[in-house]
Coordinates of N, CA and C in Angstrom, one line a residue:
Chain A
D81 N 0.8 -1.2 0.0 CA 0.0 0.0 0.0 C 0.9 1.3 0.0
T82 N 0.6 2.2 -0.9 CA 1.4 3.4 -0.9 C 0.8 4.4 0.1
A83 N 1.6 4.9 1.0 CA 1.1 5.7 2.1 C 0.9 7.1 1.6
V84 N 1.9 7.7 0.9 CA 1.8 9.1 0.4 C 2.2 8.9 -1.1
S85 N 1.2 9.3 -1.9 CA 1.5 9.1 -3.4 C 1.4 10.5 -4.1
Q86 N 2.1 10.6 -5.1 CA 2.1 11.9 -5.9 C 2.0 11.6 -7.4
T87 N 1.3 12.4 -8.1 CA 1.3 12.3 -9.5 C 1.4 13.7 -10.1
P88 N 2.1 13.8 -11.2 CA 2.9 12.8 -11.9 C 4.2 12.6 -11.2
K89 N 5.0 11.6 -11.6 CA 6.3 11.4 -11.1 C 7.3 12.4 -11.8
Y90 N 7.1 12.5 -13.1 CA 7.9 13.5 -13.9 C 7.0 14.4 -14.6
L91 N 7.4 15.6 -14.7 CA 6.6 16.7 -15.4 C 7.6 17.6 -16.1
V92 N 7.5 17.6 -17.5 CA 8.3 18.5 -18.3 C 7.4 19.4 -19.0
T93 N 7.7 20.7 -18.9 CA 6.8 21.7 -19.4 C 7.5 22.9 -19.8
Q94 N 6.9 23.8 -20.5 CA 7.5 25.0 -21.0 C 7.2 26.2 -20.1
M95 N 8.1 27.1 -20.1 CA 7.9 28.4 -19.4 C 6.6 29.0 -19.7
G96 N 5.9 29.5 -18.7 CA 4.7 30.2 -18.9 C 3.5 29.3 -18.8
N97 N 3.7 28.0 -18.8 CA 2.5 27.1 -18.6 C 2.0 27.1 -17.2
D98 N 0.8 26.5 -17.0 CA 0.3 26.3 -15.7 C 0.2 24.8 -15.5
K99 N 0.6 24.3 -14.3 CA 0.6 22.9 -14.1 C 0.2 22.6 -12.7
S100 N -0.3 21.3 -12.4 CA -0.7 20.9 -11.1 C 0.0 19.6 -10.7
I101 N 0.3 19.5 -9.5 CA 0.9 18.2 -8.9 C -0.1 17.8 -7.9
K102 N -0.5 16.5 -7.9 CA -1.4 16.0 -6.9 C -0.8 15.1 -5.9
C103 N -1.3 15.2 -4.7 CA -0.8 14.4 -3.6 C -2.0 13.8 -2.8
E104 N -1.8 12.5 -2.4 CA -2.9 11.8 -1.7 C -2.2 11.0 -0.6
Q105 N -2.7 11.0 0.6 CA -2.2 10.1 1.6 C -3.4 9.2 2.2
N106 N -3.1 8.0 2.4 CA -4.1 7.0 3.0 C -3.8 6.6 4.4
L107 N -3.1 7.5 5.1 CA -2.6 7.2 6.5 C -3.6 7.7 7.5
G108 N -4.6 8.5 7.1 CA -5.5 9.1 8.0 C -4.9 10.3 8.7
H109 N -3.9 10.8 8.2 CA -3.2 12.0 8.9 C -4.0 13.2 8.7
D110 N -3.8 14.2 9.7 CA -4.5 15.4 9.7 C -3.7 16.5 8.9
T111 N -2.4 16.4 8.8 CA -1.6 17.4 8.3 C -0.8 17.0 7.1
M112 N -0.8 17.9 6.1 CA 0.0 17.6 4.9 C 0.9 18.8 4.5
Y113 N 1.9 18.5 3.8 CA 3.0 19.5 3.5 C 3.4 19.4 2.0
W114 N 4.0 20.5 1.6 CA 4.7 20.5 0.3 C 6.1 21.1 0.6
Y115 N 7.1 20.3 0.0 CA 8.5 20.7 0.1 C 9.1 20.9 -1.3
K116 N 10.1 21.7 -1.4 CA 10.8 21.9 -2.7 C 12.2 21.5 -2.4
Q117 N 12.8 20.6 -3.3 CA 14.2 20.2 -3.2 C 14.9 20.7 -4.5
D118 N 15.7 21.7 -4.3 CA 16.4 22.3 -5.5 C 17.5 21.5 -6.0
S119 N 18.2 22.0 -7.0 CA 19.2 21.3 -7.7 C 20.4 20.9 -6.8
K120 N 20.6 21.6 -5.7 CA 21.6 21.3 -4.7 C 21.1 20.4 -3.6
K121 N 19.9 19.8 -3.8 CA 19.3 18.9 -2.9 C 18.9 19.5 -1.6
F122 N 18.8 20.8 -1.6 CA 18.3 21.5 -0.4 C 16.8 21.5 -0.3
L123 N 16.3 20.9 0.8 CA 14.9 20.7 1.0 C 14.3 21.9 1.8
K124 N 13.2 22.5 1.3 CA 12.7 23.6 2.1 C 11.1 23.5 2.1
I125 N 10.5 23.7 3.2 CA 9.1 23.6 3.3 C 8.5 24.8 2.5
M126 N 7.3 24.5 1.9 CA 6.6 25.6 1.2 C 5.3 25.9 1.9
F127 N 4.5 24.8 2.1 CA 3.2 25.0 2.7 C 2.9 23.8 3.6
S128 N 2.0 24.0 4.6 CA 1.4 22.9 5.3 C -0.1 23.2 5.5
Y129 N -0.9 22.1 5.5 CA -2.3 22.2 5.8 C -2.7 21.3 6.9
N130 N -3.6 21.7 7.8 CA -4.1 20.9 8.8 C -5.6 20.8 8.6
N131 N -6.1 19.7 8.3 CA -7.6 19.5 8.1 C -8.1 20.6 7.2
K132 N -7.5 20.8 6.0 CA -7.9 21.7 5.0 C -7.6 23.2 5.3
E133 N -7.0 23.4 6.4 CA -6.7 24.8 6.8 C -5.2 25.1 6.6
L134 N -4.9 26.2 6.0 CA -3.5 26.5 5.8 C -2.8 26.9 7.1
I135 N -1.7 26.2 7.4 CA -1.0 26.5 8.6 C 0.4 27.2 8.4
I136 N 1.1 26.7 7.5 CA 2.4 27.2 7.1 C 2.4 27.7 5.7
N137 N 2.8 28.9 5.5 CA 2.9 29.5 4.2 C 4.3 30.2 4.1
E138 N 5.3 29.5 3.7 CA 6.6 30.2 3.7 C 6.7 31.2 2.5
T139 N 7.8 31.8 2.4 CA 7.9 32.9 1.4 C 8.0 32.2 0.0
V140 N 6.9 32.0 -0.6 CA 6.8 31.3 -1.8 C 6.1 32.3 -2.8
P141 N 6.5 32.4 -4.1 CA 5.8 33.3 -5.0 C 4.3 32.9 -5.0
N142 N 3.4 33.9 -5.2 CA 2.0 33.6 -5.2 C 1.5 32.9 -6.5
R143 N 2.5 32.6 -7.4 CA 2.2 31.7 -8.5 C 1.9 30.3 -8.0
F144 N 2.4 30.0 -6.8 CA 2.2 28.6 -6.2 C 0.9 28.7 -5.4
S145 N 0.0 27.8 -5.6 CA -1.2 27.8 -4.8 C -1.6 26.4 -4.4
P146 N -1.6 26.1 -3.1 CA -2.0 24.8 -2.7 C -3.5 24.8 -2.6
K147 N -4.0 23.6 -2.8 CA -5.5 23.4 -2.7 C -5.7 22.0 -1.9
S148 N -6.5 22.1 -0.9 CA -6.8 20.9 -0.1 C -8.3 20.6 -0.1
P149 N -8.7 19.8 -1.1 CA -10.2 19.5 -1.1 C -10.7 18.7 0.1
D150 N -9.8 17.9 0.7 CA -10.2 17.2 1.9 C -8.8 16.8 2.6
K151 N -8.9 16.3 3.8 CA -7.7 16.2 4.5 C -6.7 15.1 4.0
A152 N -7.2 14.3 3.0 CA -6.4 13.3 2.4 C -5.6 13.7 1.2
H153 N -6.0 14.9 0.7 CA -5.4 15.4 -0.5 C -4.9 16.8 -0.3
L154 N -3.7 17.1 -1.0 CA -3.1 18.4 -1.0 C -2.5 18.6 -2.4
N155 N -3.1 19.4 -3.2 CA -2.6 19.6 -4.5 C -1.8 20.9 -4.6
L156 N -0.9 20.9 -5.6 CA -0.1 22.1 -5.7 C -0.2 22.6 -7.2
H157 N -0.8 23.8 -7.3 CA -0.9 24.4 -8.6 C 0.1 25.5 -8.8
I158 N 0.7 25.5 -10.0 CA 1.7 26.5 -10.3 C 1.4 27.2 -11.6
N159 N 1.2 28.5 -11.5 CA 0.9 29.3 -12.6 C 2.2 29.9 -13.2
S160 N 2.1 30.2 -14.5 CA 3.2 30.9 -15.2 C 4.6 30.4 -14.8
L161 N 4.8 29.1 -15.1 CA 6.0 28.4 -14.7 C 7.3 29.1 -15.2
E162 N 8.3 29.2 -14.4 CA 9.6 29.8 -14.7 C 10.7 28.7 -14.6
L163 N 11.8 29.1 -15.2 CA 12.9 28.1 -15.2 C 13.3 27.7 -13.8
G164 N 13.3 28.7 -12.9 CA 13.7 28.5 -11.5 C 12.8 27.6 -10.7
D165 N 11.7 27.3 -11.3 CA 10.7 26.4 -10.6 C 11.2 24.9 -10.8
S166 N 12.1 24.7 -11.7 CA 12.6 23.3 -11.9 C 13.2 22.8 -10.6
A167 N 12.7 21.6 -10.1 CA 13.0 21.1 -8.8 C 12.3 19.8 -8.6
V168 N 12.6 19.1 -7.5 CA 11.8 18.0 -7.1 C 10.8 18.5 -6.0
Y169 N 9.6 18.2 -6.1 CA 8.6 18.6 -5.1 C 8.1 17.4 -4.4
F170 N 8.2 17.5 -3.1 CA 7.8 16.4 -2.2 C 6.6 16.8 -1.4
C171 N 5.7 15.9 -1.4 CA 4.5 16.0 -0.5 C 4.8 15.1 0.8
A172 N 4.3 15.5 1.9 CA 4.4 14.7 3.1 C 3.2 14.8 3.9
S173 N 3.0 13.9 4.9 CA 1.9 14.0 5.8 C 2.3 13.6 7.2
S174 N 1.6 14.0 8.2 CA 1.9 13.6 9.6 C 0.7 13.6 10.4
P175 N 0.8 12.8 11.5 CA -0.4 12.7 12.4 C -0.2 13.8 13.4
L176 N -1.3 14.0 14.2 CA -1.2 14.8 15.4 C -1.4 14.0 16.6
P177 N -1.0 14.3 17.8 CA -0.3 15.5 18.1 C 1.2 15.4 17.8
A178 N 1.8 16.5 17.5 CA 3.2 16.5 17.1 C 4.1 16.2 18.3
S179 N 3.6 16.3 19.5 CA 4.4 16.1 20.7 C 4.6 14.6 21.0
G180 N 3.8 13.8 20.3 CA 3.9 12.3 20.7 C 5.0 11.6 20.0
P181 N 5.5 10.5 20.6 CA 6.6 9.8 20.0 C 6.3 9.2 18.7
D182 N 5.1 9.1 18.3 CA 4.7 8.5 17.0 C 4.8 9.5 15.9
Y183 N 5.1 10.8 16.2 CA 5.0 11.8 15.2 C 6.2 11.7 14.3
E184 N 6.0 11.7 13.0 CA 7.0 11.9 12.0 C 6.3 12.4 10.7
Q185 N 7.1 12.9 9.8 CA 6.5 13.2 8.5 C 6.8 12.1 7.6
Y186 N 5.8 11.7 6.8 CA 6.0 10.6 5.9 C 6.0 11.3 4.5
F187 N 7.0 10.9 3.7 CA 7.2 11.6 2.4 C 6.7 10.8 1.3
G188 N 6.2 11.5 0.3 CA 5.9 10.8 -1.0 C 7.1 10.7 -1.9
P189 N 7.0 10.1 -3.0 CA 8.1 9.7 -3.9 C 8.7 10.9 -4.6
G190 N 8.0 12.0 -4.6 CA 8.5 13.2 -5.3 C 8.0 13.4 -6.7
T191 N 8.0 14.6 -7.2 CA 7.6 14.9 -8.6 C 8.8 15.8 -9.1
R192 N 9.4 15.2 -10.1 CA 10.5 16.0 -10.7 C 10.0 16.9 -11.8
L193 N 10.0 18.2 -11.6 CA 9.5 19.2 -12.5 C 10.6 19.8 -13.2
T194 N 10.5 19.8 -14.6 CA 11.6 20.4 -15.4 C 10.9 21.4 -16.3
V195 N 11.3 22.7 -16.2 CA 10.7 23.7 -17.0 C 11.8 24.1 -18.0
T196 N 11.3 24.1 -19.3 CA 12.3 24.4 -20.4 C 11.9 25.7 -21.0
Chain B
A300 N 17.1 33.4 12.6 CA 16.3 32.5 11.9 C 16.7 31.1 12.2
Q301 N 15.8 30.1 12.2 CA 16.1 28.8 12.6 C 16.9 28.1 11.4
S302 N 17.9 27.4 11.8 CA 18.7 26.7 10.7 C 19.3 25.4 11.2
V303 N 19.6 24.6 10.3 CA 20.3 23.3 10.6 C 21.5 23.2 9.8
S304 N 22.6 22.9 10.4 CA 23.9 22.8 9.7 C 24.4 21.4 9.7
Q305 N 24.8 20.9 8.6 CA 25.4 19.6 8.5 C 26.8 19.8 8.0
H306 N 27.8 19.3 8.8 CA 29.2 19.8 8.7 C 29.8 19.3 7.4
N307 N 29.5 18.1 6.9 CA 30.1 17.5 5.8 C 29.1 17.4 4.6
H308 N 29.5 17.9 3.5 CA 28.6 17.7 2.3 C 28.8 16.4 1.6
H309 N 30.1 16.0 1.6 CA 30.4 14.7 0.9 C 31.3 13.9 1.9
V310 N 31.0 12.6 2.1 CA 31.8 11.7 2.9 C 32.0 10.4 2.1
I311 N 33.3 10.0 2.0 CA 33.6 8.8 1.3 C 34.3 7.8 2.3
L312 N 33.7 6.7 2.5 CA 34.3 5.7 3.4 C 34.4 4.3 2.7
S313 N 35.3 3.5 3.3 CA 35.3 2.1 2.9 C 34.4 1.3 3.7
E314 N 34.0 0.2 3.2 CA 33.1 -0.7 4.0 C 33.8 -1.1 5.3
A315 N 32.9 -1.2 6.3 CA 33.4 -1.5 7.7 C 33.9 -0.3 8.4
A316 N 34.1 0.8 7.8 CA 34.6 2.0 8.5 C 33.4 2.5 9.4
S317 N 33.8 3.3 10.4 CA 32.8 3.9 11.3 C 32.4 5.2 10.7
L318 N 31.1 5.6 11.0 CA 30.6 6.8 10.4 C 30.1 7.7 11.5
E319 N 30.4 9.0 11.4 CA 29.7 10.0 12.2 C 29.5 11.2 11.3
L320 N 28.2 11.6 11.3 CA 27.8 12.8 10.5 C 27.3 13.8 11.5
G321 N 27.8 15.0 11.4 CA 27.5 16.1 12.3 C 26.2 16.8 11.9
C322 N 25.5 17.3 13.0 CA 24.3 18.1 12.7 C 24.2 19.0 13.9
N323 N 24.1 20.3 13.6 CA 23.8 21.3 14.7 C 22.6 22.2 14.2
Y324 N 21.9 22.6 15.2 CA 20.7 23.4 14.9 C 20.8 24.7 15.7
S325 N 20.1 25.7 15.2 CA 20.0 27.0 15.9 C 18.6 27.3 16.2
Y326 N 18.1 27.0 17.4 CA 16.8 27.3 17.8 C 16.7 27.0 19.3
G327 N 16.1 27.9 20.0 CA 16.1 27.8 21.5 C 14.9 27.2 22.1
G328 N 13.8 26.9 21.2 CA 12.6 26.4 21.7 C 12.5 24.9 21.7
T329 N 11.3 24.4 21.8 CA 11.2 22.9 21.9 C 11.4 22.3 20.5
V330 N 12.2 21.3 20.4 CA 12.5 20.7 19.1 C 12.3 19.2 19.2
N331 N 12.0 18.7 18.1 CA 12.1 17.2 17.8 C 13.1 17.1 16.7
L332 N 13.9 16.0 16.8 CA 15.0 15.9 15.9 C 14.9 14.6 15.1
F333 N 15.3 14.7 13.8 CA 15.1 13.6 12.9 C 16.4 13.4 12.0
W334 N 16.6 12.2 11.6 CA 17.5 11.9 10.5 C 16.7 11.2 9.5
Y335 N 16.8 11.7 8.2 CA 16.1 11.1 7.1 C 17.2 10.6 6.1
V336 N 16.9 9.6 5.4 CA 17.9 9.1 4.4 C 17.2 9.0 3.0
Q337 N 17.9 9.4 2.0 CA 17.4 9.3 0.6 C 18.3 8.5 -0.2
Y338 N 17.9 7.3 -0.5 CA 18.7 6.4 -1.4 C 18.6 6.9 -2.8
P339 N 19.5 6.6 -3.7 CA 19.5 7.1 -5.0 C 18.2 6.8 -5.7
G340 N 17.5 7.8 -6.2 CA 16.3 7.6 -6.9 C 15.1 7.3 -6.1
Q341 N 15.2 7.4 -4.8 CA 14.1 7.1 -3.9 C 13.7 8.3 -3.1
H342 N 12.6 8.1 -2.4 CA 12.1 9.2 -1.5 C 12.7 9.2 -0.1
L343 N 12.4 10.2 0.6 CA 13.0 10.3 2.0 C 12.4 9.2 2.9
Q344 N 13.2 8.6 3.7 CA 12.8 7.6 4.7 C 13.3 8.0 6.0
L345 N 12.6 7.8 7.0 CA 13.0 8.1 8.4 C 14.0 7.1 8.9
L346 N 15.2 7.6 9.4 CA 16.2 6.7 10.0 C 15.9 6.5 11.5
L347 N 15.7 7.7 12.1 CA 15.5 7.7 13.6 C 15.0 9.1 14.0
K348 N 14.5 9.2 15.2 CA 14.0 10.4 15.7 C 14.2 10.5 17.2
Y349 N 14.3 11.8 17.7 CA 14.4 12.0 19.1 C 13.2 13.0 19.5
F350 N 12.5 12.5 20.6 CA 11.5 13.4 21.1 C 11.8 13.8 22.6
S351 N 12.1 12.8 23.3 CA 12.4 13.1 24.8 C 13.0 11.9 25.4
G352 N 13.5 12.0 26.6 CA 14.0 10.8 27.3 C 15.5 10.6 26.9
D353 N 15.8 9.3 26.8 CA 17.2 9.0 26.5 C 17.7 9.7 25.3
P354 N 18.8 10.5 25.5 CA 19.3 11.3 24.4 C 20.0 10.4 23.3
L355 N 20.3 9.1 23.6 CA 20.9 8.3 22.6 C 19.7 7.4 22.0
V356 N 19.5 7.7 20.7 CA 18.4 7.0 20.1 C 18.9 6.0 19.0
K357 N 18.2 4.9 18.9 CA 18.6 3.9 17.9 C 17.6 3.9 16.8
G358 N 18.1 3.8 15.6 CA 17.2 3.7 14.4 C 17.3 2.4 13.7
I359 N 16.9 2.5 12.4 CA 16.9 1.3 11.6 C 18.3 1.1 11.0
K360 N 18.6 -0.1 10.6 CA 19.9 -0.4 9.9 C 21.1 -0.1 10.7
G361 N 21.0 -0.2 12.0 CA 22.2 0.0 12.9 C 22.6 1.4 13.1
F362 N 21.8 2.4 12.7 CA 22.2 3.8 12.9 C 21.7 4.2 14.3
E363 N 22.4 5.1 14.9 CA 22.1 5.7 16.1 C 22.4 7.2 16.1
A364 N 21.8 8.0 17.0 CA 22.2 9.4 17.1 C 22.1 9.8 18.5
E365 N 22.9 10.8 18.8 CA 22.9 11.3 20.2 C 22.6 12.8 20.2
F366 N 21.6 13.1 21.0 CA 21.2 14.5 21.2 C 21.9 15.1 22.4
I367 N 22.7 16.2 22.1 CA 23.4 16.9 23.2 C 22.8 18.3 23.2
K368 N 21.9 18.5 24.2 CA 21.2 19.7 24.2 C 22.1 21.0 24.4
S369 N 23.1 20.8 25.2 CA 24.0 22.0 25.4 C 24.8 22.4 24.2
K370 N 25.0 21.4 23.3 CA 25.7 21.7 22.1 C 24.8 21.9 20.9
F371 N 23.5 21.8 21.1 CA 22.5 21.9 20.0 C 22.9 21.0 18.9
S372 N 23.3 19.8 19.2 CA 23.7 18.8 18.2 C 22.9 17.5 18.2
F373 N 22.9 16.9 17.1 CA 22.2 15.6 17.0 C 23.0 14.8 15.9
N374 N 24.2 14.3 16.3 CA 25.0 13.6 15.3 C 24.6 12.2 15.1
L375 N 24.8 11.8 13.9 CA 24.4 10.4 13.4 C 25.6 9.5 13.4
R376 N 25.5 8.3 13.9 CA 26.6 7.4 13.9 C 26.2 6.0 13.4
K377 N 27.2 5.3 12.9 CA 27.1 3.9 12.6 C 28.5 3.3 12.8
P378 N 28.6 2.2 13.5 CA 29.9 1.6 13.8 C 30.6 1.0 12.6
S379 N 29.8 0.5 11.7 CA 30.4 -0.2 10.5 C 29.5 -0.1 9.3
V380 N 29.9 0.8 8.4 CA 29.0 1.0 7.2 C 29.1 -0.1 6.2
Q381 N 28.1 -0.2 5.4 CA 28.0 -1.1 4.3 C 27.8 -0.4 3.0
W382 N 28.2 -1.0 1.9 CA 28.0 -0.4 0.6 C 26.6 0.1 0.4
S383 N 25.6 -0.6 0.9 CA 24.2 -0.3 0.8 C 23.8 1.0 1.6
D384 N 24.7 1.5 2.4 CA 24.4 2.8 3.1 C 24.7 4.0 2.2
T385 N 25.2 3.8 1.0 CA 25.4 4.9 0.1 C 24.1 5.6 -0.1
A386 N 24.0 6.9 0.2 CA 22.8 7.6 0.1 C 23.1 9.1 0.6
E387 N 22.0 9.8 0.6 CA 22.1 11.2 1.1 C 21.4 11.2 2.4
Y388 N 22.0 11.9 3.4 CA 21.4 11.9 4.8 C 21.1 13.3 5.2
F389 N 19.9 13.5 5.7 CA 19.4 14.8 6.0 C 19.0 14.8 7.5
C390 N 19.6 15.8 8.2 CA 19.2 16.1 9.5 C 18.0 17.1 9.5
A391 N 17.1 17.0 10.4 CA 15.9 17.9 10.4 C 15.5 18.2 11.8
V392 N 15.0 19.4 12.0 CA 14.5 19.8 13.3 C 13.0 20.2 13.1
N393 N 12.2 19.7 13.9 CA 10.7 20.0 13.9 C 10.5 21.2 14.9
L394 N 10.0 22.3 14.4 CA 9.7 23.4 15.3 C 8.2 23.4 15.6
R395 N 7.9 22.9 16.8 CA 6.5 22.8 17.1 C 5.7 24.1 17.2
E396 N 6.4 25.1 17.7 CA 5.8 26.4 17.8 C 5.5 27.1 16.5
Y397 N 6.1 26.6 15.4 CA 5.9 27.2 14.1 C 5.1 26.3 13.3
G398 N 4.1 25.6 13.8 CA 3.2 24.8 13.1 C 3.8 23.5 12.6
N399 N 4.8 23.0 13.4 CA 5.5 21.8 13.1 C 6.2 21.9 11.8
K400 N 6.9 23.0 11.6 CA 7.7 23.3 10.5 C 9.0 22.4 10.6
L401 N 9.3 21.6 9.5 CA 10.4 20.8 9.5 C 11.5 21.5 8.8
V402 N 12.6 21.9 9.5 CA 13.7 22.6 8.8 C 14.8 21.6 8.6
F403 N 15.3 21.5 7.3 CA 16.3 20.5 7.0 C 17.7 21.1 6.9
G404 N 18.7 20.3 7.1 CA 20.0 20.6 6.8 C 20.2 20.4 5.3
A405 N 21.4 20.8 4.8 CA 21.7 20.8 3.4 C 22.0 19.3 2.9
G406 N 22.1 18.4 3.8 CA 22.3 17.0 3.4 C 23.8 16.7 3.3
T407 N 24.1 15.4 3.6 CA 25.4 14.8 3.5 C 25.4 13.6 2.6
I408 N 26.1 13.7 1.5 CA 26.2 12.6 0.5 C 27.2 11.6 1.0
L409 N 26.8 10.4 1.3 CA 27.7 9.3 1.8 C 27.9 8.3 0.7
R410 N 29.2 8.1 0.3 CA 29.5 7.1 -0.6 C 30.4 6.0 0.1
V411 N 29.9 4.8 0.0 CA 30.7 3.7 0.7 C 31.3 2.9 -0.4
K412 N 32.6 2.8 -0.4 CA 33.4 2.0 -1.4 C 33.4 0.5 -0.9
S413 N 33.1 -0.4 -1.9 CA 33.2 -1.8 -1.5 C 34.5 -2.4 -1.7

């Protein structure tokens, strides 16, 4: 069973296009996240949602818009794609409470986005 | 600003050598600490985590890490590495007061020569 899944796995598109990446988790978790891993493998959080409510919104261009239709899904829509958006985007989910020993973030397989 | 520093970006070891990867963080509040591993072409997997209690935590595949609060450190160790440990290792700090924001270090690429 795939715990956190993302589609597509690879996405190649041209500058200026609009694209979406989908994420689904079947772990029953309340919180979901999007991370960006750049070409130097540096991982940085972009957004997190808890029960469809936006919790974390890091300094990300407003061309990026997360959408959470329900707590099992967190999609990432990107408008007017730029070359610098090329990266691997990881979705993750976690249970609550975060203070418990069972807390960890479970990561999806990543979506490699290439903007040409 | 909160940050996580990993001291070595590339480490090359021979099989059976001992491993220690350094990790320091800068944050004075409540933290939970993690080490994740990313094998080539795969997604991030949890190696081990620290929440409270014994500062020496044991994870999967023979890895362990020690939390030293006074040094803001959480170094990863393994007594004897194997070729299959070749991967990238990420230290991360969970900032509970910031909505459980997970801040990652820049990663350490470990290559184990057989």
